[in-house]
Short mmCIF file of C-alpha atoms in Angstrom, two decimals:
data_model
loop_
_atom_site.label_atom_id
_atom_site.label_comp_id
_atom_site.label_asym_id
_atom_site.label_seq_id
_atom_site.Cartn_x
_atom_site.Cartn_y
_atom_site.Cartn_z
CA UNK W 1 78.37 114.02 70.61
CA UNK W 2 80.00 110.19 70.58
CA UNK W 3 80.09 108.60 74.35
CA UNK W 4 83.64 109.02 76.06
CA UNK W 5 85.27 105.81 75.86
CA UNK W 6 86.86 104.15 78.81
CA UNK W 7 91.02 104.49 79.07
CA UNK W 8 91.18 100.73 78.84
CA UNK W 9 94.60 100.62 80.82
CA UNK W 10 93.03 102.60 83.81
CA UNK W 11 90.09 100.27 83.78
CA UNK W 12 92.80 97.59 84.06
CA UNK W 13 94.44 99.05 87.57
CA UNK W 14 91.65 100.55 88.95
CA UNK W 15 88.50 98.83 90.31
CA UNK W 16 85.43 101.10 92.04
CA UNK W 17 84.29 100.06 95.62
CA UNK W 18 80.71 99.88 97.12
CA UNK W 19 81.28 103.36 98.33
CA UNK W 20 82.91 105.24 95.32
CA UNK W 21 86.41 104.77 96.03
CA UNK W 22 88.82 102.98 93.88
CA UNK W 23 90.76 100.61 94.69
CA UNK W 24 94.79 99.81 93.18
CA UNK W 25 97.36 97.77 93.75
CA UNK W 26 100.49 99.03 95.31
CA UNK W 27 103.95 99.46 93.18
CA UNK W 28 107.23 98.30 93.52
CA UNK W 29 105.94 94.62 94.21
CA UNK W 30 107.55 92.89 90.52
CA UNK W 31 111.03 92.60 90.59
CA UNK W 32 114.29 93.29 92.62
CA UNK W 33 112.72 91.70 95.23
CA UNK W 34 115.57 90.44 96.77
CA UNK W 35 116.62 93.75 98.56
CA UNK W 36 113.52 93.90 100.37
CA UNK W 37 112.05 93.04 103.41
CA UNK W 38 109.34 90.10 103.51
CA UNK W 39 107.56 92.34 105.78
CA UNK W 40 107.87 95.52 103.13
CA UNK W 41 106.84 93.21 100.23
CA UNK W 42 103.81 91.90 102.20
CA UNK W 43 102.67 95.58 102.60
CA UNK W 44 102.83 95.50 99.53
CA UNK W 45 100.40 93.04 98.57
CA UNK W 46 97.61 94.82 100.10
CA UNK W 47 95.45 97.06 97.73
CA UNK W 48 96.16 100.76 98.54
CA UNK W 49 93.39 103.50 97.87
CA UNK W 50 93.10 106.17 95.16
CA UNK W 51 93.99 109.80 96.81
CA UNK W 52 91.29 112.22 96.48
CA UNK W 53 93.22 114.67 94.83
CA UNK W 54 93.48 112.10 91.51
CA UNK W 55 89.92 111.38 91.75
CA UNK W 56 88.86 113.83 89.24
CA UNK W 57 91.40 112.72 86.62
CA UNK W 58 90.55 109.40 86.95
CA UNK W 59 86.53 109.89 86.53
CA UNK W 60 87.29 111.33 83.37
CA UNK W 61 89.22 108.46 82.59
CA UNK W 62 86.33 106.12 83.36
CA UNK W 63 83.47 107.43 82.08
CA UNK W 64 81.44 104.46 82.80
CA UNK W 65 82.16 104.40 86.90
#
């Protein structure tokens, strides 16, 4: 059977952390930013977490991690 190759734009977004969670940046943050808050778009900056319940679809997607 060939190896599963990685899902090269999920490997883009999401990056693994020391303790198996992964790690993506928030949406909303790249245009119409004029309407929002500066406190809103600063929340945004911050890298949110992957929720558990997408973990499984997103191991398959990266094989590798």
């Amino acid at each position: 059977m060939p190896k599963m190759k990685t899902h090269r734009g999920a490997a883009k977004r999401l990056h693994k952390t020391g303790t198996g969670k992964f790690k993506r940046s928030k949406a909303y943050h790249s245009h119409i930013l004029g309407k929002k808050t500066s406190k809103r778009k600063r929340n945004l900056r911050q890298a949110g977490l992957l929720d558990p319940a997408d973990l499984k679809k997103i191991k398959k997607l990266l094989p590798g991690s």
